Coordinates of C-alpha atoms in Angstrom, one line a residue:
Chain A
M1 CA -9.1 45.9 -2.9
N2 CA -8.8 47.9 0.9
L3 CA -6.2 45.6 3.5
V4 CA -8.7 44.6 6.3
L5 CA -7.7 43.3 9.6
R6 CA -8.9 40.0 10.3
V7 CA -8.0 37.6 13.1
N8 CA -5.4 34.9 12.4
A9 CA -7.8 31.9 12.7
P10 CA -8.3 29.4 13.7
A11 CA -5.2 28.6 15.7
V12 CA -6.3 32.2 17.3
V13 CA -9.4 32.6 19.1
G14 CA -10.7 36.4 21.0
E15 CA -14.0 37.1 22.4
V16 CA -15.2 40.8 24.5
I17 CA -16.0 39.3 27.6
D18 CA -17.0 41.1 30.7
G19 CA -15.3 44.6 28.8
E20 CA -12.4 42.6 28.4
A21 CA -10.6 40.6 24.9
V22 CA -9.1 37.7 25.7
I23 CA -7.5 35.9 22.9
M24 CA -5.8 32.4 22.4
D25 CA -3.6 31.1 20.3
L26 CA -3.5 27.5 20.7
A27 CA 0.0 27.2 18.0
T28 CA 2.1 28.5 21.0
G29 CA -0.3 28.0 24.4
H30 CA -0.4 31.5 25.1
Y31 CA -3.0 33.9 25.8
Y32 CA -3.5 37.9 25.8
S33 CA -5.8 40.2 27.4
A34 CA -7.1 44.0 27.0
E35 CA -9.6 46.2 28.1
G36 CA -10.7 49.3 27.6
V37 CA -10.5 50.7 23.9
G38 CA -7.8 47.4 23.5
A39 CA -11.3 45.5 23.7
S40 CA -13.0 47.5 21.4
I41 CA -10.3 47.6 18.7
W42 CA -10.5 43.8 19.2
S43 CA -14.1 43.5 19.0
A44 CA -14.3 45.6 15.5
I45 CA -10.5 43.8 14.0
D46 CA -13.2 40.3 14.5
A47 CA -15.5 41.7 12.8
G48 CA -13.5 42.4 9.7
V49 CA -12.6 46.3 10.0
S50 CA -9.7 48.3 8.8
R51 CA -7.5 50.3 10.4
A52 CA -8.6 53.5 8.3
T53 CA -12.1 52.7 9.7
L54 CA -10.8 52.5 13.5
S55 CA -8.8 55.2 13.1
G56 CA -12.0 57.2 12.2
W57 CA -14.0 55.5 15.3
L58 CA -11.3 57.1 17.3
G59 CA -11.2 60.4 16.1
E60 CA -14.7 60.9 16.1
R61 CA -14.9 59.6 19.6
Y62 CA -11.9 60.9 21.4
P63 CA -11.4 64.6 19.1
A64 CA -9.4 66.3 22.0
E65 CA -6.7 63.8 21.5
S66 CA -6.7 63.5 18.0
G67 CA -2.9 63.8 18.2
A68 CA -2.2 60.8 20.0
L69 CA -4.7 58.2 18.3
A70 CA -2.9 57.2 15.4
G71 CA 0.5 56.6 17.1
A72 CA -1.7 54.3 19.8
L73 CA -3.5 52.7 16.7
D74 CA -0.4 51.7 14.9
A75 CA 1.3 50.3 18.3
F76 CA -1.7 48.4 19.3
V77 CA -2.3 46.8 16.3
A78 CA 1.3 46.3 16.0
E79 CA 1.4 44.5 18.4
L80 CA -1.2 42.1 17.3
C81 CA 0.1 41.4 14.4
A82 CA 3.4 41.2 15.7
H83 CA 2.2 38.0 17.7
A84 CA 0.7 37.0 14.8
L85 CA -2.8 37.5 16.6
V86 CA -3.9 39.4 13.6
I87 CA -2.8 40.1 10.0
E88 CA -3.2 42.2 7.7
V89 CA -5.0 41.3 4.0
P90 CA -6.9 42.5 0.7
G91 CA -10.5 42.3 0.9
D92 CA -13.9 43.5 1.5
E93 CA -14.3 45.6 5.1
A94 CA -17.6 45.1 7.0
S95 CA -20.4 47.3 7.3
L96 CA -20.4 48.6 10.5
D97 CA -21.1 52.2 12.4
A98 CA -19.5 51.3 15.3
P99 CA -17.2 48.7 16.7
P100 CA -19.5 45.8 18.5
L101 CA -18.1 47.0 22.0
A102 CA -18.3 50.9 22.2
L103 CA -15.7 52.7 22.9
P104 CA -14.8 54.2 26.4
A105 CA -16.3 57.1 27.4
G106 CA -14.2 59.3 29.0
R107 CA -10.5 60.6 28.0
F108 CA -8.8 58.3 25.8
V109 CA -6.3 55.4 27.3
A110 CA -3.9 54.2 25.2
P111 CA -4.4 50.4 24.5
V112 CA -2.6 47.7 26.0
L113 CA -1.8 44.3 25.4
N114 CA -1.1 41.7 28.2
S115 CA 0.6 38.9 27.5
Y116 CA 0.3 35.9 29.2
T117 CA 2.6 32.5 28.7
D118 CA 1.5 30.4 31.9
M119 CA -1.0 27.9 30.5
E120 CA 1.2 26.5 27.3
E121 CA 1.6 23.2 29.3
L122 CA -2.3 23.4 29.4
L123 CA -3.2 23.9 25.9
Q124 CA -0.2 22.0 24.3
L125 CA -1.5 19.3 23.7
D126 CA -4.8 20.1 22.4
P127 CA -6.3 20.2 18.7
V128 CA -4.3 22.6 17.3
H129 CA -3.1 22.3 13.8
D130 CA -5.1 23.4 10.6
V131 CA -8.3 22.8 12.0
D132 CA -11.0 22.8 10.0
E133 CA -14.8 22.9 10.5
A134 CA -14.0 18.8 10.0
G135 CA -13.0 19.1 13.4
W136 CA -9.4 17.8 14.1
P137 CA -7.1 16.1 13.6
V138 CA -9.0 15.1 10.3
A139 CA -7.2 18.4 9.5
R140 CA -5.7 18.6 6.1
A141 CA -7.2 18.0 2.6
P142 CA -5.8 16.3 0.0
D143 CA -3.8 18.3 -2.1
P144 CA -5.3 18.7 -5.7
P145 CA -4.0 17.2 -8.4
A146 CA -1.6 18.3 -10.7
A147 CA -3.1 20.3 -13.7
Chain B
M1 CA 5.9 -5.4 43.8
T2 CA 3.3 -4.0 45.9
L3 CA 1.8 -1.0 45.8
P4 CA 2.9 1.9 48.2
M5 CA -0.8 3.6 48.6
A6 CA -4.2 2.3 46.7
V7 CA -4.3 3.9 43.2
D8 CA -7.7 3.4 40.8
V9 CA -7.5 4.5 37.6
I10 CA -10.7 6.0 35.7
V11 CA -11.3 5.1 32.3
P12 CA -14.0 7.4 30.9
C13 CA -15.5 6.3 27.3
Y14 CA -17.6 6.9 24.2
N15 CA -18.4 4.8 21.5
T16 CA -14.3 3.5 21.6
E17 CA -15.1 0.0 21.0
R18 CA -12.0 0.0 18.7
Y19 CA -9.1 1.0 21.5
L20 CA -10.6 0.4 24.7
G21 CA -9.3 -3.2 25.1
E22 CA -6.0 -1.8 24.5
A23 CA -6.2 0.9 27.1
L24 CA -7.2 -1.6 29.3
E25 CA -4.3 -4.1 28.7
S26 CA -2.3 -1.4 29.2
I27 CA -3.3 -0.1 32.4
L28 CA -3.2 -4.4 33.6
M29 CA 0.1 -4.9 32.1
Q30 CA 1.2 -1.9 34.7
V31 CA 3.7 -3.6 37.8
P32 CA 2.4 -2.8 40.2
A33 CA -0.7 -3.3 38.9
P34 CA -3.0 -0.7 40.3
T35 CA -5.6 -1.4 43.2
E36 CA -9.2 -0.7 40.7
V37 CA -9.8 0.0 37.1
I38 CA -13.3 1.9 36.4
V39 CA -14.4 2.2 33.2
V40 CA -17.2 4.7 33.1
D41 CA -19.0 4.6 29.9
D42 CA -20.2 7.2 28.7
G43 CA -23.7 6.3 26.8
S44 CA -21.5 4.7 24.4
E45 CA -24.2 3.3 21.2
D46 CA -21.2 1.0 20.2
A47 CA -19.8 -2.0 21.9
S48 CA -17.6 -0.3 24.3
P49 CA -19.5 -2.4 27.1
A50 CA -18.9 -5.6 25.8
V51 CA -15.4 -5.3 25.4
V52 CA -15.4 -4.4 29.2
E53 CA -16.8 -7.8 29.5
R54 CA -14.0 -9.7 28.2
F55 CA -12.1 -8.1 31.4
R56 CA -14.8 -9.1 33.9
G57 CA -13.2 -9.2 37.0
S58 CA -10.4 -6.9 36.8
V59 CA -12.4 -3.8 36.0
R60 CA -15.1 -2.6 37.1
L61 CA -17.9 -0.9 34.5
L62 CA -20.1 2.2 35.4
R63 CA -22.9 3.6 33.2
Q64 CA -23.8 6.9 32.5
P65 CA -26.6 8.4 30.2
H66 CA -24.0 10.8 27.5
R67 CA -23.0 13.8 29.6
G68 CA -19.2 13.9 28.2
A69 CA -16.3 13.3 29.8
G70 CA -15.8 15.1 32.5
A71 CA -19.3 13.7 34.4
A72 CA -17.9 10.2 33.5
R73 CA -14.7 11.7 35.3
N74 CA -16.3 12.9 38.2
L75 CA -18.7 10.0 38.3
G76 CA -15.4 7.3 38.8
V77 CA -13.4 9.5 41.4
A78 CA -16.7 9.4 43.4
Q79 CA -17.5 5.8 42.9
S80 CA -13.6 5.2 43.6
R81 CA -12.0 4.9 47.1
G82 CA -8.1 5.2 47.0
D83 CA -5.6 7.3 47.9
V84 CA -4.8 8.0 44.7
V85 CA -6.3 8.6 41.3
A86 CA -5.0 8.2 38.1
F87 CA -7.1 8.6 34.2
L88 CA -6.9 7.0 31.2
D89 CA -8.2 7.6 27.8
A90 CA -10.5 5.4 26.6
D91 CA -8.1 5.6 23.0
D92 CA -4.7 6.0 24.5
V93 CA -2.2 3.5 26.2
W94 CA -0.1 4.0 28.8
T95 CA 3.7 3.0 28.3
E96 CA 5.1 0.3 30.0
G97 CA 6.3 1.8 33.9
S98 CA 3.9 4.3 33.4
L99 CA 2.1 4.0 36.9
A100 CA 5.2 2.9 39.0
C101 CA 7.3 6.1 37.5
R102 CA 4.8 8.3 38.5
L103 CA 4.0 6.7 41.7
H104 CA 7.7 6.2 42.8
V105 CA 8.0 10.3 42.9
L106 CA 4.7 10.8 44.3
T107 CA 5.3 8.3 47.4
A108 CA 9.0 9.8 47.8
D109 CA 8.0 13.1 48.5
P110 CA 4.6 13.5 50.5
R111 CA 4.3 17.1 50.2
C112 CA 3.8 16.1 46.4
D113 CA 0.2 16.1 44.9
A114 CA 0.4 15.4 41.5
V115 CA 3.2 14.3 39.3
H116 CA 3.2 13.6 35.4
G117 CA 5.0 12.3 32.7
L118 CA 5.4 13.1 29.2
T119 CA 3.2 12.4 26.6
E120 CA 4.0 11.3 23.2
Q121 CA 1.0 11.1 20.2
F122 CA 0.6 8.3 17.7
I123 CA -1.5 7.9 14.4
S124 CA -4.0 4.6 14.9
A125 CA -2.2 2.4 12.9
E126 CA -5.5 0.7 11.3
L127 CA -6.5 3.3 9.8
P128 CA -6.8 3.7 5.8
A129 CA -3.6 4.8 4.4
A130 CA -6.0 8.1 3.2
I131 CA -7.4 8.7 6.5
R132 CA -4.1 8.4 7.6
E133 CA -2.5 10.7 5.8
R134 CA -5.0 13.7 6.3
L135 CA -4.5 13.8 10.2
V136 CA -1.7 16.0 11.9
C137 CA 0.7 14.0 14.6
P138 CA 2.4 16.7 16.5
A139 CA 6.1 15.5 16.4
G140 CA 8.0 14.6 19.6
E141 CA 7.3 14.3 23.2
S142 CA 5.1 17.1 25.3
A143 CA 4.8 18.5 28.9
G144 CA 1.4 19.2 28.2
Q145 CA -0.7 18.6 31.1
V146 CA -3.6 15.8 30.3
P147 CA -5.3 13.7 33.0
G148 CA -3.5 10.5 30.7
A149 CA 0.1 11.5 32.1
M150 CA -0.9 12.4 35.7
V151 CA -1.6 10.4 38.7
V152 CA -2.9 12.4 41.7
R153 CA -3.9 12.2 45.6
R154 CA -7.4 11.9 46.4
R155 CA -7.6 14.9 48.2
A156 CA -6.0 17.3 45.9
V157 CA -8.7 15.9 43.5
E158 CA -11.2 16.6 46.6
R159 CA -9.9 20.1 46.9
I160 CA -9.4 21.6 43.4
G161 CA -12.9 20.1 42.5
G162 CA -15.0 18.0 40.0
F163 CA -14.2 18.6 36.3
D164 CA -16.8 20.8 34.7
E165 CA -19.8 19.3 33.0
S166 CA -20.8 22.2 31.3
L167 CA -18.0 22.4 29.4
Q168 CA -17.5 20.0 26.3
L169 CA -14.2 20.8 25.3
A170 CA -12.2 22.7 27.7
E171 CA -12.9 20.9 30.9
V172 CA -9.5 19.6 31.0
V173 CA -7.9 23.2 30.5
D174 CA -10.1 24.5 33.0
W175 CA -9.7 21.5 36.3
F176 CA -5.8 22.3 35.6
A177 CA -6.0 25.8 35.7
R178 CA -8.2 25.7 38.9
A179 CA -5.8 23.2 40.2
R180 CA -2.5 25.8 39.6
S181 CA -5.0 28.3 41.4
S182 CA -5.5 25.8 44.2
G183 CA -1.7 25.3 44.8
I184 CA -1.5 22.1 44.1
A185 CA 2.1 21.0 44.1
F186 CA 2.9 19.0 40.3
R187 CA 5.9 17.4 39.8
M188 CA 6.7 16.6 36.2
L189 CA 9.2 13.2 35.5
D190 CA 11.0 13.1 32.0
R191 CA 9.4 10.2 30.6
V192 CA 7.2 9.3 28.5
V193 CA 4.1 7.7 30.6
L194 CA 0.9 7.9 28.2
R195 CA 0.9 7.1 23.7
R196 CA -2.1 9.5 22.6
R197 CA -3.7 8.6 19.8
I198 CA -4.5 10.5 16.8
H199 CA -7.5 9.3 14.8
D200 CA -10.3 9.9 12.7
R201 CA -12.6 10.4 15.5
N202 CA -10.7 12.5 18.5
S203 CA -12.8 15.0 20.2
G204 CA -12.5 18.2 17.2
F205 CA -11.8 21.8 18.1
S206 CA -14.3 22.3 14.9
N207 CA -16.8 24.9 15.8
R208 CA -16.6 28.7 17.0
Q209 CA -19.0 27.4 20.0
R210 CA -16.5 25.2 21.8
R211 CA -13.7 27.4 21.3
S212 CA -15.5 30.2 22.7
E213 CA -15.0 27.7 26.4
Y214 CA -11.5 28.4 25.9
V215 CA -11.4 31.9 26.0
H216 CA -14.2 31.7 28.6
V217 CA -11.7 29.6 30.8
L218 CA -9.2 31.5 30.4
K219 CA -11.0 35.0 32.0
A220 CA -12.4 33.1 34.3
A221 CA -8.7 31.8 35.3
L222 CA -7.6 35.6 34.9
D223 CA -10.4 36.4 37.1
R224 CA -9.2 34.4 39.6
R225 CA -5.6 35.7 39.7
R226 CA -6.5 39.0 39.9
G227 CA -9.1 38.4 42.7
R228 CA -12.4 39.2 40.9
T229 CA -13.5 35.3 41.6
A230 CA -13.2 33.3 44.5
P231 CA -9.7 32.1 44.9
A232 CA -11.1 28.7 42.6
E233 CA -14.0 27.5 42.0
P234 CA -14.4 23.9 42.8
N235 CA -17.7 21.9 41.4
D236 CA -19.0 20.1 43.5
N237 CA -19.9 17.3 41.1
L238 CA -17.6 14.4 43.2

């Protein structure tokens, strides 16, 4: 089975707004942003693609800078994973022809993840833990009975 | 003991008959007591208005069709006249001395716009064990900014503008983010002033659309900081 990139839900929620990916981690109260290539990569991760697929799309879009692409992608994904915004897990990949947000035209600019902690106090008291569709704080299903 | 200034407390309420009485008692036991307590019933379908009746003479009841907590707070602020405004959600309680300690700091520093205390959370005691076991209650004291732990000068509220009534979950985060953009001077007390009740009907962080509200609020805050929009976007709901 392939390794695919997944948003670390439910604590992490991200969305591309006006071309900028804004990503929030309610577990820490920190939030992040990325524009340009980074926003496109986030849109693709949110859709459920693999690192290999991302690499292929970057290569097609920026053939002249192919030498820089792999390192930049790995660094960006590593940073997303280091902040626990994204996890890489075995699974089925989404079937997409291109990132939901198109990669920018022109020369390749390495993606940058900006991080912010100034809203920590604001997000701190909001429902964050183990949420599911039943809503917080009715959050944790009882453990299954022992076999 | 007398109040150094007129202080009104706004209590937004929606289907909170179980807890509203306890919230109001925690306000009315404050020494000194606030100038006025206003419950804004946000279209409750339960007996919440009847609970307020028990406090007739001490509490004013306003009613509106169900429009959300932000709209209820806005109506309460618009109908109040005090120099200072405080809030308490109808399922939470203030601690003893909660109001006085915050007002003491506010009074001592004329440049201070708002004073916060700490919050601790608790699981509502009357719930059946099966429900209590499923609830998650963060331990310890939190310096998180929530309306119930704050007193704020009316002049500051007018500068910030009202709560965004289009938001159903993130209106508080949005309001405090706009407060920061407006240069509001906050002070934080190292004392628990609010006990926040965890129960089986808390507002839920439960679906993607509502989670999306938070992201949009953060995007707006980033844009304000970068000068892509006006410094703050007070809405005129007050």
